[in-house]
Amino acid sequence: MVSAGLLDALATGLVTGSIIAAGALGLSLIYSIAEVPNFAHGDMITIGAYLALVFNKPAAIPFLPDSVPLVGTTSLAVAGVLAVGLGATFSAGYELAVFRRFRRKDADLITMVIVSLGLALILRNAVLFLAGSKNVSYATEPVRDVFWDAYLTGFGLTIQLTQRQAGDIVTLAQWGYAWWLAAAILAATVGVGYAVYRERSAGEGFDVVHLVDPRVLGVGAGLATLLLCAYLLRFHSGVVADPLASTRVGTSWKDGTVVVLTALAMLALNVLLKTTKLGKSMRATADNLDLAEVRGVDVDRVQLVVWVVAGLLAALAGVLAGWSASNVNPNMGFSLLLPVFAAVIMGGIRSPYGSALAGLIIGLSMDLGVYFLPPSLAVYREAIAFVILIAVLLVRPEGLWGDV
Amino acid sequence: MALADFLITLLTFVAVYGLFGIGLNVKYGFTGLVDFGHIAYFMIGAYVTVVLTMPASVQGYGGIGGFDLPGLFGALFPGGALVGWFVGIACGMGAAAVVSLLVGVPTLRLREDYLAITALGIATILTAVFENEEWLFNGPFGVRSVYEPLAGVFPVSLGSFTLNMVVLGGLSVLTFVVGAFLLIQYARDADVRTQALIGVATAVFVLWYFVQPLLGGDMVELQRNLMWLFDPTAGPEGGLDYDRFFLLFSTALLAAGYWWVERTVNSPYGRVLRAVRDDEDVPKALGKATYRYKIQAMMVGSALAGAAGALYAIQLGFISPGQFGSTLTFFAFTAVIIGGTANNAGVLLGTAVFWIINSGTRFLNDFVPSEYSVQLAAARLMLIGALLIVILYYRPEGLLGEQEYDVGVDDGDAPPDRAVGGVARGGDGD
């Protein structure tokens, strides 16, 4: 009998980390470009999750009829897109109605902190007011977990795909890799990854701007090779008897979608920041607002875009969090706020990439912590993010990567 | 419930949260530390005091506790029980200060916004620890046995019913007279807008408190409102009951804390604190160890929050970790900002305004069907959040503005104090 182990905790952590990273991307934009330590970001995430609920399952919100006029009840995918769009619009509203006015008055950082706190109170209670404090979930098809059971035997590595169907465990597929094949695949992975890294980082200079960092590209290429080879070379059905070691990883396509969507959002943000003129003015504003204005950057427009993008990412994080946990409640954003802030500070507030990576690290360490710590300490899952943050701040107060 | 009883509950609330807010003002108003974890020290003060003064072996309590300090000291000398309680609250304040020292040492070197988020995180973790560790302070079940200092003495009766009524009632009327006198004296020097505001507030109070029972023909109610200190139902001859005593008691502790903070901020020490707030580099360049000043301000503020927590426990008679959510920190920030950041009198005014809004709208509960009570509570908090933003935008210095300091410098040949600090804080006025 196989049981879940370290790999399973890693897979769970990857999903948690992706959601945190999606929140952290938006927060770090607001933090570095608009210079607002936005305590309302958690509640912007909640709002996003509830906006999707409005289109997906209006019956869960007392004041709404059972379906929205013109739209009706829609699938979560459509509802999510609508929610992300609306979340971005709302976010533009916060900038225009509140933060732009305070910026015009040259409000200092502490004032911005308190203002965002006031906004957070308004948003969270607006949700409570309209939707009540119940836990609800989206109307979606139930997604069944697929178990990836890995066995190390004398023959080599065997991977068995199983699923629980009507109480019984059903084997969907079984792939075996002999020792030499597994070693070859691993070597190919490392080789391709390193080759891509070397190829991309050649000609390194201060004026070379990579769209995607060579290290990220190398890791990505390596992973792609691993998955491709493993899928193409699955000749043998393998052996599962007398394993030397075995482990089980439970995932579903839901988890995969969360990770892929976050990665896509990151890539899109990356393209926006690095290849467009708007992105250039955003980066210039982050560096020095006055200087950017002198050089003809329309700072107000840049700030508006920043809030729109951040609202979009926050709503995305909200929908993903609500879907992945099958639970939407008014406090979900606040419980994400601490890890998201931890990620942003840890990654160095000037760098969206740093915060996304830190978000992944924090998500992974939260679930790895739950795996390694005794069960009585598992309730402190969110505290783990914080302990890491404090440790990092003690050693490097400017964040892991400093100003990138 | 008689209006007088409602007023007494409200005033006790204001006294307790006023002390809490003054602690926050030491950190945020005078030193510029955005401590979003202020509630943690309130909680620690409440728990430590309650646990130290709790009698041994209380049923249904499985945590650390039962040290029974009042009993211990009471056996030594007469009046020892009260001394024991004071030892308890001193320990509570000390514990809060020590924890804030542990929190402050790593975090106070950080940027102000990092401090805000780390403090919030630490407070959240601490509440989770209190909630989950039953061996510590009984976990989610809380503590039901809260020692009330001097509770055995009350109700106090001075003698016959008439004597009680004359003395206590006379004192009550005296408070109204003195209050009115002070208010008039203050209003005389104020500008027209302030005078109008004071006039409207006083009129509303008089209408609600005196004219309403008068019109209703309820003379007993009117008499009870006027002689608020005298409770005819306390004891056979009437007298002073524990609720009224506790209001006086917490007001006295509030006054002590107020006096302490006033002395601090008006001293050269307080001048350094304000300089740290306005521009930390300046006092640093003058050779002040600003980091130590920040830690000390943090500890003083947390100790005051701890004292407020001890009083809060007595007022409620029951504490559990669920009562100490971060919302209370945000309420305190709102109160400080409404009344006037860096103004202790303003903090008291802000706390009063805040709790009048918060409790005063509770009568709406009678008109709204009970299934909408969540909505009503949410609407109240939305109002408070909006108020916070509006005040910060239109009047960042709060209702009263920053207080004036008795700096002890001769105006003739020395530069005024504010020249050290530079620009005023908080949104820069206009």
Short mmCIF file of C-alpha atoms in Angstrom, two decimals, chain A residues 62-386:
data_model
loop_
_atom_site.label_atom_id
_atom_site.label_comp_id
_atom_site.label_asym_id
_atom_site.label_seq_id
_atom_site.Cartn_x
_atom_site.Cartn_y
_atom_site.Cartn_z
CA PRO A 62 -29.24 36.36 -0.83
CA PHE A 63 -29.95 39.63 -2.61
CA LEU A 64 -29.61 38.27 -6.12
CA PRO A 65 -32.24 36.44 -8.19
CA ASP A 66 -31.40 32.88 -9.15
CA SER A 67 -29.77 33.95 -12.39
CA VAL A 68 -28.33 37.25 -13.53
CA PRO A 69 -30.39 38.94 -16.26
CA LEU A 70 -28.75 38.86 -19.70
CA VAL A 71 -26.13 36.39 -18.50
CA GLY A 72 -27.96 33.75 -16.53
CA THR A 73 -25.85 31.23 -14.70
CA THR A 74 -22.63 30.52 -16.46
CA SER A 75 -19.86 27.99 -16.15
CA LEU A 76 -16.99 28.85 -13.84
CA ALA A 77 -14.66 29.55 -16.77
CA VAL A 78 -16.94 32.25 -18.19
CA ALA A 79 -17.78 33.55 -14.72
CA GLY A 80 -14.09 33.71 -13.92
CA VAL A 81 -13.33 35.78 -17.00
CA LEU A 82 -16.20 38.15 -16.19
CA ALA A 83 -15.03 38.36 -12.57
CA VAL A 84 -11.47 39.16 -13.59
CA GLY A 85 -12.72 41.93 -15.87
CA LEU A 86 -15.02 43.36 -13.22
CA GLY A 87 -12.32 43.06 -10.57
CA ALA A 88 -10.03 45.15 -12.77
CA THR A 89 -12.79 47.75 -13.18
CA PHE A 90 -13.38 47.91 -9.43
CA SER A 91 -9.68 48.30 -8.87
CA ALA A 92 -9.59 51.25 -11.28
CA GLY A 93 -12.37 52.70 -9.15
CA TYR A 94 -10.26 52.47 -5.97
CA GLU A 95 -7.44 54.32 -7.70
CA LEU A 96 -9.66 57.05 -9.12
CA ALA A 97 -11.84 57.53 -6.04
CA VAL A 98 -9.29 57.15 -3.28
CA PHE A 99 -5.62 56.67 -3.99
CA ARG A 100 -5.20 59.26 -6.75
CA ARG A 101 -6.58 61.95 -4.45
CA PHE A 102 -4.20 61.02 -1.67
CA ARG A 103 -1.25 60.93 -4.08
CA ARG A 104 -2.12 64.45 -5.22
CA LYS A 105 -1.77 65.53 -1.59
CA ASP A 106 1.66 63.86 -1.34
CA ALA A 107 0.42 61.53 1.38
CA ASP A 108 3.25 59.65 3.05
CA LEU A 109 3.65 55.88 3.26
CA ILE A 110 1.99 55.53 6.69
CA THR A 111 -1.07 57.48 5.54
CA MET A 112 -1.35 55.18 2.54
CA VAL A 113 -1.17 52.17 4.86
CA ILE A 114 -4.06 53.47 6.95
CA VAL A 115 -6.10 54.50 3.89
CA SER A 116 -5.75 51.02 2.41
CA LEU A 117 -6.80 49.65 5.78
CA GLY A 118 -9.96 51.75 5.65
CA LEU A 119 -10.63 50.46 2.15
CA ALA A 120 -10.07 46.91 3.39
CA LEU A 121 -12.70 47.42 6.12
CA ILE A 122 -15.17 48.73 3.54
CA LEU A 123 -14.58 45.92 1.05
CA ARG A 124 -14.70 43.06 3.55
CA ASN A 125 -17.88 44.35 5.11
CA ALA A 126 -19.45 45.02 1.74
CA VAL A 127 -19.01 41.32 1.04
CA LEU A 128 -20.46 40.45 4.46
CA PHE A 129 -23.31 42.86 3.86
CA LEU A 130 -24.26 41.47 0.47
CA ALA A 131 -23.36 37.80 0.77
CA GLY A 132 -23.41 37.03 4.49
CA SER A 133 -20.76 35.08 6.35
CA LYS A 134 -21.60 31.59 5.04
CA ASN A 135 -19.05 29.32 3.38
CA VAL A 136 -20.17 28.65 -0.19
CA SER A 137 -18.64 26.98 -3.21
CA TYR A 138 -18.85 27.36 -6.97
CA ALA A 139 -21.25 25.31 -9.04
CA THR A 140 -18.78 23.11 -10.93
CA GLU A 141 -18.38 19.53 -11.97
CA PRO A 142 -16.75 17.63 -9.14
CA VAL A 143 -13.13 16.97 -10.03
CA ARG A 144 -11.77 13.60 -9.01
CA ASP A 145 -8.21 13.30 -7.81
CA VAL A 146 -5.80 11.17 -9.81
CA PHE A 147 -3.16 9.37 -7.80
CA TRP A 148 0.28 9.04 -9.28
CA ASP A 149 1.84 6.11 -7.46
CA ALA A 150 5.57 5.75 -7.97
CA TYR A 151 7.32 2.48 -7.11
CA LEU A 152 11.06 1.91 -7.04
CA THR A 153 11.68 -1.79 -7.59
CA GLY A 154 14.56 -3.99 -8.67
CA PHE A 155 13.33 -3.50 -12.22
CA GLY A 156 13.41 0.27 -12.10
CA LEU A 157 10.79 2.98 -11.71
CA THR A 158 7.12 2.21 -12.18
CA ILE A 159 4.41 4.80 -12.26
CA GLN A 160 0.82 3.74 -11.74
CA LEU A 161 -2.12 6.04 -12.33
CA THR A 162 -5.01 5.19 -10.06
CA GLN A 163 -8.29 6.79 -9.23
CA ARG A 164 -10.95 6.17 -6.66
CA GLN A 165 -14.17 5.33 -8.50
CA ALA A 166 -17.26 4.39 -6.54
CA GLY A 167 -15.22 3.35 -3.53
CA ASP A 168 -12.76 1.14 -5.39
CA ILE A 169 -9.29 2.06 -6.53
CA VAL A 170 -9.09 1.64 -10.29
CA THR A 171 -5.80 1.53 -12.15
CA LEU A 172 -5.94 3.81 -15.18
CA ALA A 173 -2.48 3.21 -16.55
CA GLN A 174 0.84 1.74 -15.59
CA TRP A 175 4.14 2.81 -17.04
CA GLY A 176 7.50 1.25 -16.28
CA TYR A 177 10.98 2.57 -16.85
CA ALA A 178 13.99 0.29 -16.47
CA TRP A 179 16.91 1.65 -14.49
CA TRP A 180 18.95 2.53 -17.57
CA LEU A 181 15.97 4.29 -19.19
CA ALA A 182 15.16 6.30 -16.09
CA ALA A 183 18.79 7.34 -15.79
CA ALA A 184 18.88 8.32 -19.47
CA ILE A 185 15.73 10.42 -19.16
CA LEU A 186 17.16 12.14 -16.11
CA ALA A 187 20.42 12.82 -17.94
CA ALA A 188 18.53 14.22 -20.93
CA THR A 189 16.55 16.48 -18.59
CA VAL A 190 19.63 17.92 -16.96
CA GLY A 191 21.44 18.15 -20.30
CA VAL A 192 18.67 20.00 -22.13
CA GLY A 193 18.06 22.30 -19.20
CA TYR A 194 21.71 23.23 -18.89
CA ALA A 195 22.15 23.60 -22.66
CA VAL A 196 19.20 25.99 -22.90
CA TYR A 197 20.55 27.98 -19.98
CA ARG A 198 24.01 28.25 -21.53
CA GLU A 199 22.62 29.12 -24.92
CA ARG A 200 20.40 31.88 -23.58
CA SER A 201 22.87 33.38 -21.18
CA ALA A 202 25.61 33.63 -23.80
CA GLY A 203 26.57 37.18 -24.65
CA GLU A 204 25.56 38.40 -21.19
CA GLY A 205 25.95 42.13 -20.82
CA PHE A 206 24.36 45.02 -19.01
CA ASP A 207 22.39 46.01 -22.11
CA VAL A 208 20.93 42.57 -22.76
CA VAL A 209 17.36 42.28 -21.51
CA HIS A 210 15.97 38.77 -21.43
CA LEU A 211 12.26 38.41 -21.83
CA VAL A 212 12.44 35.32 -19.67
CA ASP A 213 15.37 34.83 -17.36
CA PRO A 214 17.74 32.10 -18.70
CA ARG A 215 17.57 30.23 -15.40
CA VAL A 216 13.78 30.05 -15.56
CA LEU A 217 13.94 29.03 -19.20
CA GLY A 218 16.51 26.33 -18.39
CA VAL A 219 14.38 24.84 -15.63
CA GLY A 220 11.30 25.01 -17.85
CA ALA A 221 13.03 23.31 -20.78
CA GLY A 222 14.35 20.60 -18.46
CA LEU A 223 10.89 19.91 -17.05
CA ALA A 224 9.37 19.82 -20.53
CA THR A 225 12.01 17.29 -21.63
CA LEU A 226 11.32 15.15 -18.59
CA LEU A 227 7.58 15.03 -19.20
CA LEU A 228 7.92 14.50 -22.96
CA CYS A 229 10.47 11.69 -22.66
CA ALA A 230 8.53 10.02 -19.88
CA TYR A 231 5.40 10.06 -22.02
CA LEU A 232 7.04 8.93 -25.26
CA LEU A 233 9.20 6.17 -23.75
CA ARG A 234 6.52 4.36 -21.76
CA PHE A 235 7.10 0.96 -23.46
CA HIS A 236 7.06 -1.40 -20.51
CA SER A 237 4.21 -1.85 -18.10
CA GLY A 238 6.65 -2.13 -15.19
CA VAL A 239 6.63 -4.09 -11.94
CA VAL A 240 4.98 -3.05 -8.72
CA ALA A 241 5.76 -6.05 -6.49
CA ASP A 242 8.18 -5.69 -3.54
CA PRO A 243 9.01 -2.04 -3.99
CA LEU A 244 12.14 -0.63 -2.37
CA ALA A 245 10.31 2.63 -1.94
CA SER A 246 6.94 3.96 -2.98
CA THR A 247 5.11 7.20 -2.79
CA ARG A 248 1.77 8.61 -3.87
CA VAL A 249 1.02 12.00 -5.28
CA GLY A 250 -2.61 13.07 -5.49
CA THR A 251 -3.43 15.74 -8.05
CA SER A 252 -6.16 16.62 -10.47
CA TRP A 253 -6.42 18.65 -13.63
CA LYS A 254 -7.76 21.38 -11.39
CA ASP A 255 -4.36 21.70 -9.71
CA GLY A 256 -2.66 21.72 -13.09
CA THR A 257 -4.96 24.47 -14.37
CA VAL A 258 -4.21 26.64 -11.33
CA VAL A 259 -0.46 26.32 -11.86
CA VAL A 260 -0.63 26.85 -15.63
CA LEU A 261 -2.96 29.87 -15.37
CA THR A 262 -0.66 31.53 -12.85
CA ALA A 263 2.35 30.85 -15.06
CA LEU A 264 0.50 32.33 -18.06
CA ALA A 265 -0.48 35.41 -16.05
CA MET A 266 3.16 35.85 -15.08
CA LEU A 267 4.30 35.50 -18.66
CA ALA A 268 1.71 38.03 -19.85
CA LEU A 269 2.77 40.51 -17.18
CA ASN A 270 6.37 39.92 -18.20
CA VAL A 271 5.60 40.71 -21.83
CA LEU A 272 3.71 43.83 -20.77
CA LEU A 273 6.54 45.10 -18.58
CA LYS A 274 9.42 44.30 -20.89
CA THR A 275 8.26 44.70 -24.47
CA THR A 276 5.69 47.50 -24.50
CA LYS A 277 6.17 51.21 -24.16
CA LEU A 278 3.59 51.21 -21.38
CA GLY A 279 5.66 48.65 -19.52
CA LYS A 280 8.71 50.80 -19.92
CA SER A 281 6.90 53.79 -18.44
CA MET A 282 5.68 51.56 -15.59
CA ARG A 283 9.21 50.54 -14.79
CA ALA A 284 10.41 54.12 -15.08
CA THR A 285 7.68 55.28 -12.70
CA ALA A 286 8.66 52.61 -10.22
CA ASP A 287 12.26 53.80 -10.34
CA ASN A 288 11.56 57.49 -9.93
CA LEU A 289 8.14 59.02 -10.32
CA ASP A 290 9.28 62.63 -10.68
CA LEU A 291 11.96 61.82 -13.21
CA ALA A 292 9.52 59.77 -15.27
CA GLU A 293 7.04 62.64 -15.25
CA VAL A 294 9.72 65.08 -16.39
CA ARG A 295 10.50 62.76 -19.29
CA GLY A 296 6.90 62.92 -20.45
CA VAL A 297 5.42 59.81 -18.87
CA ASP A 298 1.74 60.27 -18.07
CA VAL A 299 2.08 59.12 -14.47
CA ASP A 300 -1.64 59.16 -13.73
CA ARG A 301 -2.31 56.85 -16.65
CA VAL A 302 0.49 54.52 -15.57
CA GLN A 303 -0.90 54.33 -12.04
CA LEU A 304 -4.36 53.58 -13.39
CA VAL A 305 -2.95 50.73 -15.49
CA VAL A 306 -1.09 49.43 -12.45
CA TRP A 307 -4.28 49.27 -10.43
CA VAL A 308 -6.20 47.66 -13.28
CA VAL A 309 -3.55 44.97 -13.74
CA ALA A 310 -3.30 44.39 -10.01
CA GLY A 311 -7.09 44.14 -9.70
CA LEU A 312 -7.11 41.65 -12.55
CA LEU A 313 -4.46 39.50 -10.88
CA ALA A 314 -6.17 39.75 -7.49
CA ALA A 315 -9.49 38.62 -8.97
CA LEU A 316 -7.70 35.75 -10.74
CA ALA A 317 -6.11 34.72 -7.45
CA GLY A 318 -9.51 34.88 -5.78
CA VAL A 319 -11.25 32.70 -8.35
CA LEU A 320 -8.38 30.19 -8.33
CA ALA A 321 -8.29 30.09 -4.53
CA GLY A 322 -12.05 29.65 -4.26
CA TRP A 323 -12.11 26.95 -6.92
CA SER A 324 -9.06 25.08 -5.68
CA ALA A 325 -10.30 24.95 -2.09
CA SER A 326 -13.98 24.51 -3.16
CA ASN A 327 -14.76 27.17 -0.61
CA VAL A 328 -15.52 30.88 -0.82
CA ASN A 329 -15.94 32.92 2.35
CA PRO A 330 -15.50 36.56 3.35
CA ASN A 331 -12.29 35.83 5.26
CA MET A 332 -10.45 33.98 2.48
CA GLY A 333 -8.67 37.12 1.32
CA PHE A 334 -7.53 38.17 4.75
CA SER A 335 -6.03 34.74 5.39
CA LEU A 336 -4.17 35.06 2.06
CA LEU A 337 -3.02 38.59 2.85
CA LEU A 338 -0.29 37.58 5.27
CA PRO A 339 1.42 35.01 2.98
CA VAL A 340 1.05 37.37 0.00
CA PHE A 341 2.66 40.23 1.91
CA ALA A 342 5.34 37.87 3.14
CA ALA A 343 6.06 36.87 -0.46
CA VAL A 344 6.25 40.47 -1.66
CA ILE A 345 8.58 41.58 1.10
CA MET A 346 10.69 38.46 0.80
CA GLY A 347 11.05 38.89 -2.95
CA GLY A 348 12.07 42.50 -2.57
CA ILE A 349 9.15 44.84 -3.23
CA ARG A 350 10.62 46.24 -6.41
CA SER A 351 10.57 42.95 -8.28
CA PRO A 352 7.35 41.21 -9.40
CA TYR A 353 9.40 38.15 -10.44
CA GLY A 354 11.09 37.98 -7.10
CA SER A 355 7.72 38.11 -5.32
CA ALA A 356 6.22 35.43 -7.53
CA LEU A 357 9.16 33.15 -6.84
CA ALA A 358 8.96 33.96 -3.13
CA GLY A 359 5.25 33.17 -3.29
CA LEU A 360 6.07 29.74 -4.66
CA ILE A 361 8.69 29.20 -1.98
CA ILE A 362 6.26 30.25 0.74
CA GLY A 363 3.49 28.03 -0.57
CA LEU A 364 5.87 25.09 -0.79
CA SER A 365 7.23 25.66 2.69
CA MET A 366 3.74 25.94 4.15
CA ASP A 367 2.79 22.50 2.87
CA LEU A 368 6.22 20.97 3.46
CA GLY A 369 6.04 22.36 6.99
CA VAL A 370 2.71 20.64 7.53
CA TYR A 371 4.29 17.42 6.22
CA PHE A 372 7.39 17.55 8.40
CA LEU A 373 5.95 19.01 11.60
CA PRO A 374 4.05 16.88 14.11
CA PRO A 375 0.27 16.90 13.53
CA SER A 376 -0.40 19.05 16.60
CA LEU A 377 1.49 21.89 14.92
CA ALA A 378 -0.29 21.57 11.58
CA VAL A 379 -2.77 24.29 12.60
CA TYR A 380 0.03 26.81 12.28
CA ARG A 381 0.23 26.42 8.51
CA GLU A 382 -0.09 30.14 7.88
CA ALA A 383 2.35 30.97 10.64
CA ILE A 384 5.09 29.13 8.74
CA ALA A 385 5.03 31.77 5.99
CA PHE A 386 5.60 34.35 8.61
#
